Short mmCIF file of C-alpha atoms in Angstrom, two decimals:
data_model
loop_
_atom_site.label_atom_id
_atom_site.label_comp_id
_atom_site.label_asym_id
_atom_site.label_seq_id
_atom_site.Cartn_x
_atom_site.Cartn_y
_atom_site.Cartn_z
CA MET D 1 19.21 101.07 53.30
CA LEU D 2 20.77 103.99 55.02
CA THR D 3 23.09 104.70 52.64
CA ARG D 4 20.24 105.99 50.62
CA ILE D 5 18.09 106.72 53.96
CA GLY D 6 21.44 109.05 54.72
CA ALA D 7 21.26 110.73 51.01
CA GLY D 8 17.88 111.04 51.33
CA ASP D 9 16.51 108.88 49.16
CA ALA D 10 13.01 108.40 49.48
CA SER D 11 13.83 104.20 48.20
CA GLY D 12 15.27 103.76 51.67
CA TRP D 13 12.61 104.50 53.27
CA ALA D 14 10.52 102.58 51.72
CA ASP D 15 12.17 99.94 52.13
CA PHE D 16 12.70 100.94 55.42
CA TYR D 17 8.93 100.97 56.74
CA ARG D 18 8.36 97.70 54.51
CA SER D 19 10.52 95.55 55.52
CA TYR D 20 9.92 96.55 59.71
CA ARG D 21 7.21 96.90 59.41
CA GLY D 22 6.33 94.19 60.23
CA LEU D 23 8.42 93.35 62.98
CA ALA D 24 7.25 96.12 64.94
CA ARG D 25 2.96 94.39 64.50
CA HIS D 26 4.77 92.22 66.05
CA LEU D 27 6.28 94.00 69.06
CA LEU D 28 3.69 95.41 69.40
CA ASN D 29 1.62 92.18 69.58
CA SER D 30 3.50 89.99 72.48
CA LEU D 31 4.11 93.99 74.16
CA ALA D 32 0.78 95.47 74.21
CA PRO D 33 -1.59 93.79 72.59
CA GLY D 34 -5.45 96.44 71.24
CA GLY D 35 -3.03 97.95 70.48
CA GLU D 36 -1.36 96.99 67.38
CA HIS D 37 -3.33 100.06 65.88
CA LEU D 38 0.13 101.80 67.23
CA VAL D 39 2.12 100.31 64.76
CA ASP D 40 2.09 103.26 62.05
CA ASP D 41 3.89 105.37 66.22
CA VAL D 42 6.17 103.58 66.65
CA MET D 43 7.21 104.01 62.97
CA GLN D 44 7.17 106.83 62.79
CA ASP D 45 9.01 107.13 65.84
CA CYS D 46 11.42 104.48 65.05
CA ALA D 47 11.76 106.69 61.97
CA VAL D 48 12.96 109.86 63.50
CA ARG D 49 15.58 108.69 65.45
CA LEU D 50 17.57 106.42 62.24
CA TRP D 51 17.29 110.12 60.79
CA ARG D 52 19.03 111.73 64.00
CA SER D 53 21.25 108.74 64.59
CA VAL D 54 22.02 107.23 60.87
CA HIS D 55 25.44 108.84 60.51
CA ARG D 56 26.56 106.89 63.75
CA HIS D 57 26.22 103.36 62.11
CA ARG D 58 29.17 101.36 61.37
CA PRO D 59 29.04 98.76 59.17
CA GLU D 60 32.35 96.91 61.38
CA LEU D 61 30.25 97.52 64.81
CA GLY D 62 26.85 95.35 62.88
CA SER D 63 24.56 95.52 60.75
CA GLU D 64 22.52 98.22 59.50
CA ASP D 65 19.81 95.14 60.14
CA VAL D 66 21.02 95.53 63.88
CA PHE D 67 21.15 98.96 63.86
CA VAL D 68 17.54 99.23 62.10
CA ARG D 69 16.19 96.31 64.66
CA THR D 70 17.86 98.07 68.17
CA LEU D 71 15.91 101.60 67.59
CA LEU D 72 12.75 99.40 66.62
CA ARG D 73 12.53 97.79 69.78
CA ARG D 74 13.20 101.04 71.86
CA SER D 75 10.07 102.65 69.58
CA ALA D 76 8.22 99.95 70.33
CA ILE D 77 9.30 99.49 74.91
CA ASP D 78 8.97 103.55 74.71
CA LEU D 79 6.04 103.52 72.95
CA VAL D 80 3.79 101.34 74.97
CA ARG D 81 6.47 102.21 78.69
CA SER D 82 4.61 106.18 78.49
CA ARG D 83 1.01 104.79 76.27
CA SER D 84 0.51 103.00 79.79
CA ARG D 85 1.06 105.39 82.13
CA HIS D 86 -1.85 106.97 80.63
CA VAL D 87 -4.37 103.91 80.24
CA VAL D 88 -7.97 104.90 80.85
CA GLU D 89 -9.05 102.90 83.91
CA PRO D 90 -12.56 101.34 82.52
CA GLY D 91 -16.17 103.87 83.52
CA ALA D 92 -13.21 106.63 84.44
CA VAL D 93 -14.75 110.13 84.03
CA PRO D 94 -11.89 111.23 80.80
CA LEU D 95 -9.93 114.41 81.41
CA GLY D 96 -10.60 116.65 78.09
CA ASP D 97 -8.88 114.98 74.80
CA THR D 98 -9.20 111.17 74.71
CA ASP D 99 -8.07 111.02 70.97
CA GLU D 100 -4.53 110.87 71.77
CA ALA D 101 -3.24 106.85 70.34
CA GLY D 102 -2.91 104.40 72.84
CA LEU D 103 -5.41 105.60 76.05
CA ASP D 104 -6.97 102.99 74.99
CA PRO D 105 -8.40 100.42 78.66
CA THR D 106 -7.87 97.75 76.13
CA THR D 107 -4.98 96.99 76.15
CA SER D 108 -2.95 95.30 77.93
CA TRP D 109 0.75 97.43 78.32
CA VAL D 110 3.49 94.09 79.68
CA ASP D 111 5.38 96.90 82.26
CA VAL D 112 7.70 95.77 84.19
CA ALA D 113 6.25 94.52 86.58
CA ALA D 114 4.81 92.15 83.86
CA VAL D 115 8.50 90.85 83.04
CA ARG D 116 9.61 90.71 86.47
CA SER D 117 6.29 88.08 86.79
CA ALA D 118 7.74 86.64 83.28
CA LEU D 119 11.18 85.47 85.48
CA ASP D 120 10.48 84.65 88.00
CA GLN D 121 8.43 81.88 85.74
CA LEU D 122 11.25 81.08 84.11
CA SER D 123 13.55 78.30 85.41
CA ASP D 124 16.33 78.92 87.49
CA ALA D 125 19.40 78.24 84.80
CA HIS D 126 17.47 80.29 82.36
CA ARG D 127 16.66 83.26 84.46
CA GLU D 128 20.64 83.25 85.20
CA THR D 129 22.18 83.14 82.40
CA LEU D 130 19.46 85.48 80.52
CA THR D 131 19.72 88.30 83.73
CA ARG D 132 23.85 88.00 82.74
CA ALA D 133 23.81 88.16 79.54
CA PHE D 134 21.16 91.29 79.10
CA LEU D 135 21.46 92.52 82.93
CA ALA D 136 24.98 92.76 83.30
CA ASP D 137 26.23 91.99 79.76
CA GLN D 138 28.07 89.71 80.58
CA THR D 139 29.63 87.32 77.21
CA TYR D 140 28.95 83.91 76.78
CA THR D 141 32.04 83.12 78.00
CA GLN D 142 31.85 84.85 80.71
CA ILE D 143 28.78 83.70 81.30
CA ALA D 144 30.03 79.84 81.10
CA ALA D 145 33.28 79.97 83.10
CA GLU D 146 31.21 81.67 85.88
CA LEU D 147 28.64 78.45 86.00
CA ASP D 148 31.53 76.07 84.76
CA ILE D 149 29.25 74.69 81.71
CA PRO D 150 30.44 74.70 78.22
CA GLU D 151 29.65 77.89 76.34
CA ALA D 152 27.14 75.73 73.58
CA THR D 153 25.12 75.42 76.36
CA VAL D 154 24.81 79.88 77.06
CA ARG D 155 23.73 80.52 73.62
CA THR D 156 20.97 77.37 74.04
CA ARG D 157 19.90 78.61 77.63
CA VAL D 158 19.95 82.43 75.92
CA PHE D 159 17.65 81.45 72.90
CA HIS D 160 15.76 79.12 74.78
CA GLY D 161 15.27 81.50 77.75
CA LEU D 162 14.43 84.67 75.18
CA ARG D 163 11.34 82.23 74.10
CA ARG D 164 10.01 80.87 76.25
CA LEU D 165 10.19 85.01 78.40
CA ARG D 166 8.57 85.68 75.28
CA THR D 167 5.72 82.47 75.78
CA VAL D 168 4.61 83.24 79.42
CA ILE D 169 4.69 87.10 78.38
CA GLU D 170 1.88 86.26 75.26
CA GLU D 171 0.37 83.92 77.89
CA SER D 172 -0.62 86.03 80.93
CA VAL D 173 -1.58 89.51 78.88
CA GLU D 174 -4.06 86.93 77.56
CA ALA D 175 -4.55 85.88 81.05
CA ARG D 176 -4.68 89.98 82.85
CA MET H 1 14.37 65.57 66.94
CA SER H 2 15.53 69.58 66.08
CA LEU H 3 14.33 71.16 62.79
CA LEU H 4 16.20 74.30 64.01
CA CYS H 5 19.10 75.98 62.13
CA PRO H 6 22.23 75.86 63.10
CA GLU H 7 21.91 79.86 63.15
CA GLY H 8 18.88 79.30 65.20
CA GLU H 9 20.39 79.55 68.36
CA ARG H 10 23.09 82.29 67.62
CA LEU H 11 19.82 84.94 66.72
CA PRO H 12 20.21 87.06 70.47
CA GLU H 13 23.80 87.26 69.52
CA TYR H 14 22.84 88.32 66.34
CA LEU H 15 20.66 90.64 67.12
CA THR H 16 22.84 92.29 69.95
CA GLU H 17 25.51 92.12 68.62
CA ARG H 18 28.02 89.91 70.02
CA LEU H 19 28.76 88.55 66.53
CA SER H 20 31.89 88.73 64.46
CA PRO H 21 31.24 90.30 61.65
CA ALA H 22 31.59 87.33 59.61
CA ASP H 23 29.47 85.69 61.62
CA ALA H 24 26.78 87.93 61.50
CA ALA H 25 27.05 88.40 58.22
CA ARG H 26 26.56 84.81 57.47
CA VAL H 27 23.18 84.55 60.07
CA HIS H 28 22.46 87.98 58.69
CA ALA H 29 22.15 86.10 55.24
CA HIS H 30 20.49 83.23 56.48
CA LEU H 31 17.63 84.56 57.86
CA ALA H 32 17.45 86.02 53.94
CA GLY H 33 16.18 83.38 52.37
CA CYS H 34 14.64 81.50 55.80
CA GLY H 35 11.54 82.48 57.01
CA VAL H 36 11.48 79.14 59.78
CA CYS H 37 14.77 81.73 61.59
CA ARG H 38 13.31 85.17 59.81
CA ARG H 39 10.04 83.67 62.60
CA LEU H 40 11.71 83.05 65.49
CA ALA H 41 13.37 86.01 65.23
CA ASP H 42 10.80 87.70 65.35
CA GLU H 43 9.63 85.60 68.93
CA VAL H 44 13.45 86.20 70.26
CA GLU H 45 12.79 90.40 69.72
CA VAL H 46 10.12 90.31 72.07
CA GLY H 47 11.78 88.15 74.96
CA LEU H 48 15.31 90.58 73.92
CA ALA H 49 12.67 93.49 74.45
CA ALA H 50 11.19 91.83 77.16
CA MET H 51 14.50 92.48 78.49
CA VAL H 52 15.39 95.53 78.07
CA ILE H 53 12.75 97.06 79.73
CA ALA H 54 14.52 95.14 82.97
CA ARG H 55 17.30 96.75 82.17
CA ASP H 56 15.46 100.28 82.21
CA GLU H 57 14.41 99.59 85.62
CA ALA H 58 17.52 98.70 86.70
CA VAL H 59 19.37 101.20 85.01
CA GLU H 60 16.90 103.53 86.30
CA GLN H 61 17.30 102.30 90.31
CA GLU H 62 21.09 102.95 90.10
CA ARG H 63 20.77 105.97 88.34
CA VAL H 64 18.60 107.36 91.49
CA THR H 65 20.74 105.61 94.48
CA SER H 66 23.91 107.98 92.69
CA ALA H 67 21.72 111.49 92.43
CA ALA H 68 20.80 110.00 96.97
CA ALA H 69 24.59 109.80 97.06
CA ALA H 70 25.84 112.60 95.83
CA ARG H 71 22.77 115.57 97.49
CA ALA H 72 24.62 113.70 100.29
CA GLU H 73 27.62 115.19 98.97
CA VAL H 74 29.49 111.39 98.94
CA ARG H 75 32.78 112.27 97.16
CA LEU H 76 34.53 110.14 95.35
CA ALA H 77 38.16 108.86 95.74
CA PRO H 78 40.42 109.98 93.07
CA GLN H 79 42.08 107.29 93.14
CA ARG H 80 40.23 103.84 92.14
CA PRO H 81 40.67 101.10 94.98
CA ARG H 82 40.99 97.19 93.91
CA GLY H 83 38.11 94.76 94.52
CA ARG H 84 36.21 97.61 93.17
CA ARG H 85 32.72 95.89 91.66
CA THR H 86 33.01 95.59 87.86
CA VAL H 87 30.21 96.05 86.03
CA ALA H 88 30.79 94.26 82.12
CA LEU H 89 30.05 96.00 78.47
CA ALA H 90 27.37 99.37 78.54
CA ALA H 91 28.30 100.54 82.45
CA ALA H 92 24.76 101.69 82.93
CA ALA H 93 23.89 97.95 83.62
CA CYS H 94 25.58 99.47 87.31
CA GLY H 95 21.76 98.27 88.17
CA VAL H 96 22.49 94.02 87.87
CA LEU H 97 23.23 94.15 91.88
CA ILE H 98 19.94 95.80 92.42
CA THR H 99 17.82 93.84 90.04
CA GLY H 100 19.95 90.53 89.97
CA ALA H 101 19.14 90.71 94.27
CA ALA H 102 14.64 91.71 92.60
CA LEU H 103 14.92 88.19 91.05
CA GLY H 104 16.53 86.59 93.25
CA VAL H 105 19.92 86.68 91.55
CA VAL H 106 22.78 86.41 92.55
CA LEU H 107 26.52 88.22 91.50
CA GLU H 108 29.22 87.64 92.26
CA ARG H 109 31.28 90.94 93.00
CA GLN H 110 35.11 91.36 91.15
CA THR H 111 36.82 89.95 94.39
CA SER H 112 40.37 90.17 93.07
CA GLY H 113 42.08 93.71 91.90
CA PRO H 114 41.56 94.05 88.17
CA GLU H 115 45.94 94.19 86.82
CA THR H 116 46.38 97.53 85.99
CA LEU H 117 47.71 97.90 81.94
CA ALA H 118 47.54 101.58 81.22
CA GLU H 119 46.73 104.62 82.91
CA PHE H 120 45.30 107.96 80.84
CA THR H 121 44.74 111.13 81.51
CA LEU H 122 40.99 112.67 79.77
CA SER H 123 40.80 115.67 79.26
CA ASN H 124 39.20 118.78 76.47
CA GLU H 125 41.45 122.05 76.61
CA SER H 126 38.00 124.17 75.86
CA VAL H 127 38.04 126.38 78.11
CA PHE H 128 34.75 126.87 78.10
CA ASP H 129 33.79 122.98 78.65
CA PRO H 130 35.77 121.89 81.07
CA ALA H 131 35.40 118.09 81.93
CA ALA H 132 38.47 116.26 82.55
CA GLY H 133 39.02 112.28 83.71
CA THR H 134 40.21 109.80 84.07
CA ALA H 135 41.31 105.68 83.07
CA ALA H 136 42.67 103.36 83.59
CA LEU H 137 42.48 100.44 81.95
CA ALA H 138 43.48 97.08 83.73
CA LEU H 139 43.04 93.43 83.23
CA VAL H 140 40.28 91.47 84.61
CA ASP H 141 38.91 87.57 84.16
CA GLY H 142 40.19 88.22 80.46
CA GLY H 143 38.49 91.26 78.72
CA LEU H 144 39.93 94.23 79.70
CA GLN H 145 38.38 96.55 82.06
CA ILE H 146 38.15 100.07 80.58
CA GLY H 147 37.65 102.67 84.70
CA LEU H 148 36.49 105.07 84.45
CA GLU H 149 36.04 108.51 86.52
CA LEU H 150 34.92 111.91 84.50
CA ASP H 151 34.14 115.55 86.39
CA GLY H 152 32.55 118.38 83.85
CA LEU H 153 30.44 116.44 81.66
CA PRO H 154 27.73 118.16 79.35
CA ARG H 155 24.58 118.30 81.44
CA ASP H 156 22.32 118.13 79.05
CA ALA H 157 24.21 114.74 77.12
CA GLU H 158 21.07 111.60 77.03
CA PHE H 159 23.71 109.12 77.58
CA PHE H 160 27.81 109.13 76.76
CA GLU H 161 29.58 106.28 75.09
CA CYS H 162 33.09 105.13 74.85
CA LEU H 163 34.50 105.09 72.06
CA TRP H 164 38.44 103.01 71.83
CA HIS H 165 40.84 103.40 69.03
CA VAL H 166 42.73 100.51 68.49
CA ASP H 167 44.96 99.39 65.40
CA GLY H 168 42.83 101.80 63.51
CA GLU H 169 39.73 100.44 64.09
CA THR H 170 37.46 102.10 66.86
CA ARG H 171 34.85 100.11 68.80
CA SER H 172 32.40 101.11 71.13
CA ALA H 173 33.77 100.29 74.82
CA GLY H 174 29.27 100.76 76.23
CA THR H 175 26.83 103.72 77.06
CA PHE H 176 26.58 105.17 80.60
CA ALA H 177 24.67 108.32 81.96
CA ALA H 178 26.32 110.94 84.44
CA VAL H 179 24.16 112.11 87.37
CA ASP H 180 25.40 115.82 87.68
CA GLY H 181 28.43 116.10 84.87
CA ALA H 182 29.61 112.86 87.62
CA VAL H 183 31.06 109.76 86.76
CA GLU H 184 32.65 106.50 88.07
CA VAL H 185 31.86 103.74 86.08
CA ASP H 186 34.17 100.14 85.11
CA LEU H 187 33.52 99.38 81.09
CA VAL H 188 34.57 95.43 80.02
CA VAL H 189 35.06 94.99 77.29
CA ALA H 190 35.90 90.94 76.26
CA PRO H 191 38.17 89.31 75.15
CA PHE H 192 40.60 91.08 75.25
CA GLU H 193 44.37 89.97 73.96
CA GLY H 194 47.32 91.65 73.78
CA VAL H 195 48.16 96.23 74.78
CA PRO H 196 49.11 97.84 71.61
CA SER H 197 48.73 101.33 70.82
CA TRP H 198 45.24 103.62 72.89
CA THR H 199 43.27 106.64 72.83
CA LEU H 200 39.86 106.51 73.44
CA ASP H 201 36.82 108.85 72.94
CA ILE H 202 34.40 109.89 75.47
CA VAL H 203 31.38 110.82 73.33
CA SER H 204 28.64 112.46 74.20
CA HIS H 205 24.62 112.20 73.01
CA SER H 206 21.97 114.10 72.77
CA SER H 207 19.62 116.09 70.76
CA GLU H 208 21.99 117.51 68.48
CA ASP H 209 25.00 115.34 66.87
CA PRO H 210 26.88 113.27 69.07
CA ARG H 211 30.05 115.00 69.86
CA VAL H 212 33.47 114.64 71.45
CA VAL H 213 33.75 116.13 74.89
CA LEU H 214 36.74 114.43 76.55
CA THR H 215 40.51 112.68 74.85
CA ALA H 216 42.37 110.73 76.39
CA GLU H 217 46.65 111.81 76.79
CA ARG H 218 49.03 109.88 76.52
#
């Protein structure tokens, strides 16, 4: 797919939209409930990033699926962050043009405070493992050695910690 | 009884490029035929996105801290002191200590000095683009630590990437940001075995095509 996109082959873009639109909608459903209408914005932003960086993809370093997912994740996060800074409070008098997609007070945005709060609700084991793996970028081997646990346990904690994190975030957003 | 496929728990590693190419290919092939794992991957994606949000915050805090230090004209020592903080792959995560504390998680600092393997001078011969710096390679906890001290980096770059070339293979050692064109950071690539021949490139990423701004000289 990336080869075709890089060559300007329209079928590559068709595959991109067909394969990843569902993931974009899923991310928005979780990170910005009520903002599902922004899925086209996320896909468009990701397409631009993809077009600019497709030549950087090195198959020996990772699959194109992961390459695209990483860009899409970043597009969704950046859009949620930028739009959440411009939410119009209910009852506020709009200033100027309010047609821009995203200025929707019914959308609940997941910001860093929500993530912090969600992390606080994880078990100590899950929180520490996720922090080490994704904030300190420690390898599973390093985490296992420092926590004196099997690497398989690290793998299990990361997997279930991420799933639990998602559940807590979605529950907290729904409760707002 | 668990209905989880064996590949399920490997999804976080797959999605963050922590698997070997062979294992990644195996998980990728499995995903193509397993709807359960595709749904699991979507769930994991949300958790990963949340961690990226937390990480962005850590990086921003570090950027603010670094900028404040630069304004105070704190000059970094030319020689790296032993026992300095070690931050793993993707040096932008150097704000982890801040965030770790905020999250109630204390990550220990590296207390034992790494075993230095080699040092490089990184330079750019262009008169108009006089970036320069050093790279010190060391072993720490079984991983390769690449300590970078760089100055004169392009200020329009969004971020930089350290590429290491070994045995004909190019791998990314991580990305980092610079403040006022300067950075001092440790990247850790693990696991690491042996000391084959080395070259290092520092690549600038901006709205333009990425370009090598510094390269290693033995």
